[in-house]
Amino acid sequence: MDIKIDLSKSGLTEEDIQQEKERAGAALDKLWSGKEDFTGWVKLPLEYDKAEMERILTVSDIIRSQCSLLIVIGIGGSYLGAKAAIDALEKEPGSPEVKFAGINLSAAYHQRLLLEMQTKEVCLCVISKSGTTVETTATFNIFKKALIEKYGKEEAVQRIYAVTDKENGALRQETEEEGYTSFVIPSDIGGRYSVLTPVGLLPIAVSGVDIRQLMAGAEAMASSTDWDFHGTDYAIARYLMLQQGRAVEAIQHYEPDLKYFVEWIKQLFGESEGKDGTGLFPAGLELTADLHSMGQFLQEGSRIFFETVLNIENSSVDLEVPSGPLEGKTLNQLNQAATKGVIKAHSDAGISVIRLDIPSLTAFYYGQLIYFFETTCAVTATLMGVNPFNQPGVEAYKKEMKKEIS
Ligand code: PA5
């Protein structure tokens, strides 16, 4: 496993971790048993359909040749995985821009995107497992109308791509009736675990990120034999933090390109664990910026949280300070100094800090990260005694919202 976890500043002992190893191992076995619902993502990196992968690459090449702007319409698990990877990873120069619609119900946000559509060659990619989500349905119809006005019906149909359930939902029905090129969201993979299916892979490929490397990283992580030794340590540590009364996980990063990766983790953890009155509240902090706003609270505020630091060890670019008191230092040196200094100051103040060392932000390591977080999330949720794969609370508000609309 190339991603390493450092618990030396967590306040937990090796003995604490060992006490939960058996239960964590059993949770891992359950995931791999193939008998649990919604665990299709577990073996996916090892067993994914290579022909489907080729088709994703072929279709993404077509989209890349058709447009300079791909508007992806989807929300939650049908949005965050793609957005996070596209923001974080290096893209082939000259690739289409990928922007997202249906991620809120703001008219102002969508009006700006509609205006942008007028001046660019555009394709739409609508993604919804249920095919009934309000944000997606409303905005897809708005953008579809604009696309038809721009290109005419026949060409617009050639520029609409759909990712949805194999059989169910209004979007599948429309896709079949209109003849959109489409992909299937596997029925045994829930939204927040779906980034390595066409839900994430199609937009990510269009953006110019190497999705083969992404899958290779996930495959390396899925086939790692290290899980039994320390792969579950993060999951156990998170569970123990909650047991000790630290209900908030402050997930910190020092690379702004990881902002949406943390948003993706927030959905993964929040929806998987936050039920039956339990779960850690996942919060995101972007450092060093947030040190200048939240630094005081972190250092001396109420002790309701612990910290998880995403530490990127090597960056492909660096900048040297040419003059002034920091002359000769590079930004990477300063960023590493900030990471180490903040961890020291916070742990000296009694805050539990978990550090994840990630060699660099490449598609390969990013694929590892996706699989690492999906697995540790499912293991922690199981230790907490909740089902990692349902989201009854999400369904509840959706139902009430629909009543208000009708
Ligand atoms: O993870 C989940 O299940 C949710 O966040 C869904 O992805 C989100 O509500 C969108 O649902 P759908 O893909 O059915 O439009």
Short mmCIF file of C-alpha atoms and ligand atoms in Angstrom, two decimals:
data_model
loop_
_atom_site.label_atom_id
_atom_site.label_comp_id
_atom_site.label_asym_id
_atom_site.label_seq_id
_atom_site.Cartn_x
_atom_site.Cartn_y
_atom_site.Cartn_z
CA MET A 1 0.00 0.00 0.00
CA ASP A 2 1.60 3.31 -1.04
CA ILE A 3 -0.61 5.44 1.18
CA LYS A 4 0.63 5.33 4.75
CA ILE A 5 -1.22 6.17 7.91
CA ASP A 6 0.58 7.76 10.86
CA LEU A 7 -1.18 7.44 14.21
CA SER A 8 1.79 8.57 16.34
CA LYS A 9 0.05 11.86 17.21
CA SER A 10 -3.44 10.39 17.55
CA GLY A 11 -3.20 9.60 21.25
CA LEU A 12 -4.13 6.00 20.45
CA THR A 13 -1.84 3.14 21.38
CA GLU A 14 -1.08 0.05 19.35
CA GLU A 15 -3.04 -1.85 21.99
CA ASP A 16 -6.14 0.34 21.42
CA ILE A 17 -6.00 -0.47 17.70
CA GLN A 18 -5.35 -4.17 18.27
CA GLN A 19 -8.43 -4.47 20.44
CA GLU A 20 -10.66 -3.66 17.48
CA LYS A 21 -8.66 -5.55 14.82
CA GLU A 22 -10.79 -8.65 14.94
CA ARG A 23 -14.05 -6.75 14.48
CA ALA A 24 -12.52 -4.63 11.72
CA GLY A 25 -11.21 -7.76 9.99
CA ALA A 26 -14.67 -9.32 10.19
CA ALA A 27 -16.16 -6.16 8.65
CA LEU A 28 -13.63 -6.38 5.83
CA ASP A 29 -14.42 -10.07 5.25
CA LYS A 30 -18.12 -9.24 5.11
CA LEU A 31 -17.44 -6.64 2.41
CA TRP A 32 -15.49 -9.17 0.37
CA SER A 33 -17.96 -12.03 0.90
CA GLY A 34 -19.99 -10.99 -2.15
CA LYS A 35 -23.12 -11.64 -0.09
CA GLU A 36 -23.85 -8.10 1.07
CA ASP A 37 -26.10 -5.69 -0.83
CA PHE A 38 -24.45 -2.70 -2.52
CA THR A 39 -20.91 -4.02 -2.30
CA GLY A 40 -20.35 -4.22 -6.07
CA TRP A 41 -17.61 -1.56 -5.69
CA VAL A 42 -15.43 -3.85 -3.52
CA LYS A 43 -14.18 -6.16 -6.29
CA LEU A 44 -14.80 -3.66 -9.10
CA PRO A 45 -11.14 -2.60 -9.55
CA LEU A 46 -10.16 -6.27 -9.93
CA GLU A 47 -13.07 -7.46 -12.02
CA TYR A 48 -14.33 -4.49 -14.02
CA ASP A 49 -15.62 -5.05 -17.53
CA LYS A 50 -12.71 -4.21 -19.87
CA ALA A 51 -15.02 -3.91 -22.91
CA GLU A 52 -17.12 -1.34 -21.02
CA MET A 53 -13.93 0.54 -20.18
CA GLU A 54 -13.01 0.64 -23.90
CA ARG A 55 -16.49 1.93 -24.70
CA ILE A 56 -16.15 4.71 -22.12
CA LEU A 57 -12.84 5.72 -23.74
CA THR A 58 -14.31 5.59 -27.25
CA VAL A 59 -17.35 7.67 -26.30
CA SER A 60 -15.21 10.13 -24.35
CA ASP A 61 -13.09 10.61 -27.50
CA ILE A 62 -16.26 11.37 -29.46
CA ILE A 63 -17.37 13.92 -26.84
CA ARG A 64 -13.87 15.45 -26.83
CA SER A 65 -14.09 15.92 -30.58
CA GLN A 66 -17.62 17.36 -30.41
CA CYS A 67 -17.27 20.04 -27.76
CA SER A 68 -15.11 22.46 -25.80
CA LEU A 69 -17.56 22.44 -22.88
CA LEU A 70 -19.17 19.37 -21.36
CA ILE A 71 -21.98 20.17 -18.94
CA VAL A 72 -22.50 17.30 -16.54
CA ILE A 73 -25.92 17.32 -14.88
CA GLY A 74 -26.19 15.40 -11.61
CA ILE A 75 -25.92 15.83 -7.85
CA GLY A 76 -24.53 14.02 -4.79
CA GLY A 77 -23.01 10.69 -5.75
CA SER A 78 -23.77 11.49 -9.39
CA TYR A 79 -21.51 14.56 -9.25
CA LEU A 80 -18.91 14.77 -6.49
CA GLY A 81 -16.62 11.91 -7.52
CA ALA A 82 -16.11 13.31 -11.02
CA LYS A 83 -15.76 16.92 -9.85
CA ALA A 84 -13.19 15.92 -7.21
CA ALA A 85 -10.99 13.90 -9.58
CA ILE A 86 -11.16 16.48 -12.37
CA ASP A 87 -10.12 19.26 -9.98
CA ALA A 88 -7.31 17.27 -8.38
CA LEU A 89 -5.58 15.63 -11.33
CA GLU A 90 -3.46 16.64 -14.29
CA LYS A 91 -5.40 16.81 -17.55
CA GLU A 92 -4.28 16.44 -21.14
CA PRO A 93 -3.80 19.98 -22.51
CA GLY A 94 -6.54 21.19 -24.87
CA SER A 95 -9.22 18.98 -23.31
CA PRO A 96 -12.82 20.20 -23.01
CA GLU A 97 -13.77 22.05 -19.88
CA VAL A 98 -16.16 20.10 -17.68
CA LYS A 99 -18.70 22.10 -15.69
CA PHE A 100 -21.58 20.91 -13.53
CA ALA A 101 -25.29 21.73 -13.52
CA GLY A 102 -28.04 20.48 -11.22
CA ILE A 103 -25.76 20.75 -8.19
CA ASN A 104 -28.09 23.33 -6.66
CA LEU A 105 -31.39 25.03 -7.50
CA SER A 106 -29.93 28.49 -8.04
CA ALA A 107 -31.32 30.27 -11.11
CA ALA A 108 -28.37 32.69 -11.08
CA TYR A 109 -25.83 29.83 -11.18
CA HIS A 110 -27.56 28.12 -14.09
CA GLN A 111 -28.22 31.35 -15.98
CA ARG A 112 -24.45 31.97 -16.09
CA LEU A 113 -23.87 28.48 -17.46
CA LEU A 114 -26.59 28.95 -20.11
CA LEU A 115 -24.91 32.16 -21.25
CA GLU A 116 -21.58 30.35 -21.49
CA MET A 117 -23.25 27.67 -23.59
CA GLN A 118 -24.08 30.20 -26.28
CA THR A 119 -20.44 30.88 -27.14
CA LYS A 120 -19.04 27.33 -26.99
CA GLU A 121 -19.45 23.94 -28.62
CA VAL A 122 -21.37 21.99 -25.99
CA CYS A 123 -22.40 18.46 -24.99
CA LEU A 124 -24.55 17.40 -22.05
CA CYS A 125 -24.03 14.38 -19.84
CA VAL A 126 -26.97 13.68 -17.54
CA ILE A 127 -26.29 11.33 -14.63
CA SER A 128 -28.93 9.97 -12.26
CA LYS A 129 -29.35 6.51 -10.82
CA SER A 130 -32.99 7.02 -9.85
CA GLY A 131 -33.79 9.25 -12.80
CA THR A 132 -36.15 11.21 -10.54
CA THR A 133 -33.92 13.63 -8.60
CA VAL A 134 -35.48 17.10 -8.60
CA GLU A 135 -32.29 19.12 -9.22
CA THR A 136 -31.22 16.87 -12.09
CA THR A 137 -34.64 16.60 -13.72
CA ALA A 138 -35.32 20.34 -13.61
CA THR A 139 -31.95 21.50 -14.91
CA PHE A 140 -31.58 18.74 -17.51
CA ASN A 141 -34.79 19.92 -19.13
CA ILE A 142 -33.61 23.55 -19.06
CA PHE A 143 -30.26 22.67 -20.67
CA LYS A 144 -31.80 20.25 -23.14
CA LYS A 145 -34.12 23.03 -24.38
CA ALA A 146 -31.13 25.37 -24.80
CA LEU A 147 -29.19 22.64 -26.63
CA ILE A 148 -32.08 22.02 -29.05
CA GLU A 149 -32.37 25.77 -29.67
CA LYS A 150 -28.65 25.92 -30.43
CA TYR A 151 -28.24 22.84 -32.61
CA GLY A 152 -31.74 21.65 -33.61
CA LYS A 153 -33.33 18.44 -32.30
CA GLU A 154 -31.41 15.94 -34.42
CA GLU A 155 -27.95 17.19 -33.57
CA ALA A 156 -28.86 17.87 -29.94
CA VAL A 157 -29.69 14.18 -29.51
CA GLN A 158 -26.17 13.34 -30.76
CA ARG A 159 -24.78 15.64 -28.05
CA ILE A 160 -26.69 14.22 -25.08
CA TYR A 161 -25.15 11.37 -23.06
CA ALA A 162 -26.94 9.62 -20.21
CA VAL A 163 -25.70 7.53 -17.31
CA THR A 164 -28.55 5.89 -15.44
CA ASP A 165 -30.14 2.67 -14.23
CA LYS A 166 -30.32 -0.24 -16.65
CA GLU A 167 -34.12 -0.43 -16.65
CA ASN A 168 -35.81 1.83 -14.13
CA GLY A 169 -36.61 5.52 -13.99
CA ALA A 170 -37.84 8.27 -16.26
CA LEU A 171 -34.33 9.03 -17.53
CA ARG A 172 -33.82 5.47 -18.80
CA GLN A 173 -37.18 5.64 -20.53
CA GLU A 174 -36.33 8.96 -22.20
CA THR A 175 -32.88 7.70 -23.16
CA GLU A 176 -34.40 4.72 -24.97
CA GLU A 177 -37.11 6.79 -26.62
CA GLU A 178 -34.77 9.54 -27.83
CA GLY A 179 -31.77 7.33 -28.60
CA TYR A 180 -29.15 9.04 -26.42
CA THR A 181 -25.83 7.25 -26.09
CA SER A 182 -25.94 5.82 -22.59
CA PHE A 183 -24.14 3.90 -19.86
CA VAL A 184 -25.49 1.85 -17.00
CA ILE A 185 -24.98 2.49 -13.28
CA PRO A 186 -24.52 -0.97 -11.76
CA SER A 187 -27.47 -1.84 -9.52
CA ASP A 188 -25.19 -3.14 -6.73
CA ILE A 189 -23.24 0.12 -6.37
CA GLY A 190 -24.74 3.12 -4.56
CA GLY A 191 -24.22 6.73 -5.64
CA ARG A 192 -21.41 7.68 -3.24
CA TYR A 193 -19.42 4.52 -4.10
CA SER A 194 -19.88 4.94 -7.87
CA VAL A 195 -16.95 7.12 -8.96
CA LEU A 196 -15.15 4.19 -10.61
CA THR A 197 -18.22 3.32 -12.73
CA PRO A 198 -19.31 5.33 -15.83
CA VAL A 199 -20.80 7.87 -13.36
CA GLY A 200 -17.31 9.17 -12.65
CA LEU A 201 -15.21 7.64 -15.40
CA LEU A 202 -17.01 9.18 -18.39
CA PRO A 203 -16.73 12.85 -17.32
CA ILE A 204 -13.25 12.27 -15.90
CA ALA A 205 -12.08 10.76 -19.21
CA VAL A 206 -13.57 13.68 -21.17
CA SER A 207 -11.63 16.11 -18.95
CA GLY A 208 -8.38 14.53 -20.11
CA VAL A 209 -7.47 12.62 -16.94
CA ASP A 210 -5.97 9.15 -17.50
CA ILE A 211 -8.73 6.85 -16.24
CA ARG A 212 -6.67 3.69 -16.90
CA GLN A 213 -4.15 4.95 -14.32
CA LEU A 214 -7.00 5.75 -11.95
CA MET A 215 -8.27 2.17 -12.21
CA ALA A 216 -4.73 0.80 -11.94
CA GLY A 217 -4.31 2.66 -8.63
CA ALA A 218 -7.63 1.37 -7.30
CA GLU A 219 -6.66 -2.15 -8.41
CA ALA A 220 -3.31 -1.88 -6.61
CA MET A 221 -5.08 -0.80 -3.43
CA ALA A 222 -7.79 -3.48 -3.71
CA SER A 223 -5.19 -6.22 -4.17
CA SER A 224 -2.86 -4.93 -1.44
CA THR A 225 -2.15 -7.48 1.25
CA ASP A 226 -1.52 -4.70 3.77
CA TRP A 227 -5.14 -4.23 4.74
CA ASP A 228 -4.94 -6.75 7.56
CA PHE A 229 -1.87 -5.04 9.01
CA HIS A 230 -2.60 -1.34 8.83
CA GLY A 231 -5.20 -0.74 6.13
CA THR A 232 -7.97 -0.89 8.71
CA ASP A 233 -6.12 1.24 11.26
CA TYR A 234 -7.63 4.46 10.00
CA ALA A 235 -11.12 2.96 10.17
CA ILE A 236 -10.50 1.76 13.73
CA ALA A 237 -8.94 5.07 14.79
CA ARG A 238 -11.98 6.99 13.53
CA TYR A 239 -14.31 4.65 15.40
CA LEU A 240 -12.30 5.04 18.62
CA MET A 241 -12.31 8.84 18.27
CA LEU A 242 -16.11 8.79 18.28
CA GLN A 243 -16.10 6.45 21.29
CA GLN A 244 -13.91 9.00 23.09
CA GLY A 245 -16.38 11.81 22.41
CA ARG A 246 -14.67 13.48 19.46
CA ALA A 247 -17.71 13.72 17.18
CA VAL A 248 -16.18 15.90 14.44
CA GLU A 249 -13.48 14.83 12.01
CA ALA A 250 -11.70 17.94 10.73
CA ILE A 251 -10.25 16.74 7.42
CA GLN A 252 -7.42 19.04 6.39
CA HIS A 253 -5.49 19.49 3.18
CA TYR A 254 -2.78 21.86 2.02
CA GLU A 255 -3.54 21.70 -1.73
CA PRO A 256 -6.57 23.71 -2.93
CA ASP A 257 -7.02 21.19 -5.75
CA LEU A 258 -8.17 18.73 -3.06
CA LYS A 259 -11.10 20.86 -1.94
CA TYR A 260 -13.64 18.71 -3.78
CA PHE A 261 -11.89 15.50 -2.83
CA VAL A 262 -12.71 16.45 0.76
CA GLU A 263 -16.28 17.27 -0.34
CA TRP A 264 -16.47 13.77 -1.82
CA ILE A 265 -15.18 12.28 1.45
CA LYS A 266 -17.76 14.34 3.37
CA GLN A 267 -20.57 12.76 1.36
CA LEU A 268 -19.06 9.28 1.64
CA PHE A 269 -18.62 9.48 5.41
CA GLY A 270 -21.67 11.60 6.18
CA GLU A 271 -24.19 9.49 4.27
CA SER A 272 -22.63 6.18 5.24
CA GLU A 273 -22.23 6.79 8.98
CA GLY A 274 -24.71 9.47 9.99
CA LYS A 275 -27.69 7.41 11.03
CA ASP A 276 -29.31 5.80 14.09
CA GLY A 277 -28.06 8.73 16.19
CA THR A 278 -24.38 7.98 15.57
CA GLY A 279 -21.58 8.86 13.13
CA LEU A 280 -18.74 11.33 12.90
CA PHE A 281 -19.54 14.76 11.46
CA PRO A 282 -17.02 15.23 8.62
CA ALA A 283 -15.76 18.80 8.25
CA GLY A 284 -13.30 20.10 5.65
CA LEU A 285 -10.52 22.63 6.23
CA GLU A 286 -8.31 24.12 3.53
CA LEU A 287 -4.91 25.04 4.93
CA THR A 288 -3.06 27.23 5.16
CA ALA A 289 -6.01 29.56 4.29
CA ASP A 290 -8.23 28.32 7.12
CA LEU A 291 -5.43 28.69 9.67
CA HIS A 292 -6.09 32.40 9.31
CA SER A 293 -9.76 31.97 10.13
CA MET A 294 -10.13 28.72 12.11
CA GLY A 295 -6.59 28.46 13.51
CA GLN A 296 -7.60 29.97 16.84
CA PHE A 297 -10.54 27.59 17.30
CA LEU A 298 -8.45 24.59 16.36
CA GLN A 299 -5.72 25.50 18.81
CA GLU A 300 -7.81 26.53 21.81
CA GLY A 301 -11.52 25.98 21.07
CA SER A 302 -13.83 23.26 22.37
CA ARG A 303 -12.41 19.78 22.00
CA ILE A 304 -15.22 18.23 19.96
CA PHE A 305 -12.98 17.21 17.07
CA PHE A 306 -9.92 15.32 15.92
CA GLU A 307 -7.92 16.03 12.79
CA THR A 308 -7.13 13.99 9.70
CA VAL A 309 -4.38 15.54 7.60
CA LEU A 310 -4.03 14.66 3.90
CA ASN A 311 -0.31 15.11 3.35
CA ILE A 312 0.87 15.14 -0.28
CA GLU A 313 4.57 14.31 0.01
CA ASN A 314 5.82 15.41 -3.41
CA SER A 315 4.56 18.04 -5.80
CA SER A 316 5.40 18.13 -9.52
CA VAL A 317 5.81 21.92 -9.44
CA ASP A 318 7.60 24.29 -7.10
CA LEU A 319 8.33 28.01 -6.89
CA GLU A 320 11.28 29.68 -5.24
CA VAL A 321 10.89 32.93 -3.30
CA PRO A 322 13.24 35.29 -5.16
CA SER A 323 13.75 37.98 -2.52
CA GLY A 324 12.77 39.20 0.93
CA PRO A 325 13.18 37.44 4.27
CA LEU A 326 12.18 34.05 2.79
CA GLU A 327 14.56 34.31 -0.18
CA GLY A 328 15.71 30.93 -1.45
CA LYS A 329 12.90 28.97 0.23
CA THR A 330 10.41 27.23 -2.03
CA LEU A 331 6.63 27.14 -1.58
CA ASN A 332 6.75 23.35 -1.17
CA GLN A 333 9.28 23.74 1.65
CA LEU A 334 7.05 26.32 3.31
CA ASN A 335 3.95 24.14 2.83
CA GLN A 336 5.72 21.15 4.42
CA ALA A 337 6.94 23.37 7.26
CA ALA A 338 3.35 24.53 7.80
CA THR A 339 2.08 20.92 7.81
CA LYS A 340 4.67 19.77 10.35
CA GLY A 341 4.40 22.92 12.51
CA VAL A 342 0.60 22.80 12.70
CA ILE A 343 0.57 19.09 13.57
CA LYS A 344 3.14 19.71 16.33
CA ALA A 345 1.30 22.75 17.77
CA HIS A 346 -2.06 20.98 17.72
CA SER A 347 -0.87 17.69 19.14
CA ASP A 348 1.04 19.57 21.88
CA ALA A 349 -2.31 21.16 22.74
CA GLY A 350 -3.85 17.71 23.18
CA ILE A 351 -5.61 17.39 19.81
CA SER A 352 -5.56 13.94 18.23
CA VAL A 353 -4.05 14.13 14.76
CA ILE A 354 -4.08 11.36 12.16
CA ARG A 355 -1.82 11.86 9.14
CA LEU A 356 -2.22 10.19 5.77
CA ASP A 357 0.92 10.33 3.64
CA ILE A 358 0.17 10.28 -0.09
CA PRO A 359 3.28 10.05 -2.34
CA SER A 360 1.97 12.51 -4.96
CA LEU A 361 -1.22 13.68 -6.66
CA THR A 362 -1.18 11.40 -9.71
CA ALA A 363 -4.13 9.50 -11.19
CA PHE A 364 -2.57 6.26 -9.89
CA TYR A 365 -2.34 7.38 -6.26
CA TYR A 366 -5.70 9.11 -6.54
CA GLY A 367 -7.23 5.76 -7.59
CA GLN A 368 -5.67 4.25 -4.47
CA LEU A 369 -7.14 7.03 -2.35
CA ILE A 370 -10.65 6.48 -3.71
CA TYR A 371 -10.55 2.80 -2.83
CA PHE A 372 -8.85 3.44 0.52
CA PHE A 373 -11.56 5.88 1.64
CA GLU A 374 -14.44 3.76 0.34
CA THR A 375 -13.18 0.73 2.22
CA THR A 376 -12.26 2.46 5.46
CA CYS A 377 -15.64 4.22 5.42
CA ALA A 378 -17.55 0.95 5.10
CA VAL A 379 -15.43 -0.62 7.87
CA THR A 380 -15.89 2.31 10.29
CA ALA A 381 -19.64 2.38 9.66
CA THR A 382 -19.83 -1.36 10.37
CA LEU A 383 -17.86 -0.87 13.62
CA MET A 384 -20.36 1.86 14.53
CA GLY A 385 -23.14 -0.65 13.98
CA VAL A 386 -24.82 1.09 11.04
CA ASN A 387 -25.50 0.11 7.44
CA PRO A 388 -22.88 1.92 5.28
CA PHE A 389 -24.97 1.64 2.14
CA ASN A 390 -28.40 3.13 2.82
CA GLN A 391 -29.45 6.76 3.24
CA PRO A 392 -32.94 6.83 4.77
CA GLY A 393 -32.46 10.46 5.84
CA VAL A 394 -31.81 11.58 2.28
CA GLU A 395 -34.95 9.83 1.13
CA ALA A 396 -36.96 11.50 3.91
CA TYR A 397 -36.14 15.07 2.90
CA LYS A 398 -36.55 14.25 -0.81
CA LYS A 399 -40.08 13.05 -0.09
CA GLU A 400 -40.98 16.19 1.87
CA MET A 401 -39.45 18.42 -0.80
CA LYS A 402 -41.55 16.75 -3.50
CA LYS A 403 -44.69 17.30 -1.40
CA GLU A 404 -43.84 21.03 -1.19
CA ILE A 405 -43.35 21.19 -4.96
CA SER A 406 -46.61 19.49 -5.93
O1 PA5 B 1 -25.25 8.79 -2.71
C1 PA5 B 1 -26.43 8.92 -2.97
O2 PA5 B 1 -27.20 7.95 -3.06
C2 PA5 B 1 -27.05 10.28 -3.26
O3 PA5 B 1 -26.18 11.33 -2.97
C3 PA5 B 1 -27.42 10.35 -4.73
O4 PA5 B 1 -26.28 10.14 -5.50
C4 PA5 B 1 -28.04 11.69 -5.09
O5 PA5 B 1 -29.15 11.93 -4.28
C5 PA5 B 1 -28.46 11.71 -6.57
O6 PA5 B 1 -29.29 10.65 -6.85
P1 PA5 B 1 -29.54 10.14 -8.32
O7 PA5 B 1 -28.27 9.61 -8.86
O8 PA5 B 1 -30.58 9.07 -8.18
O9 PA5 B 1 -30.04 11.32 -9.09
#
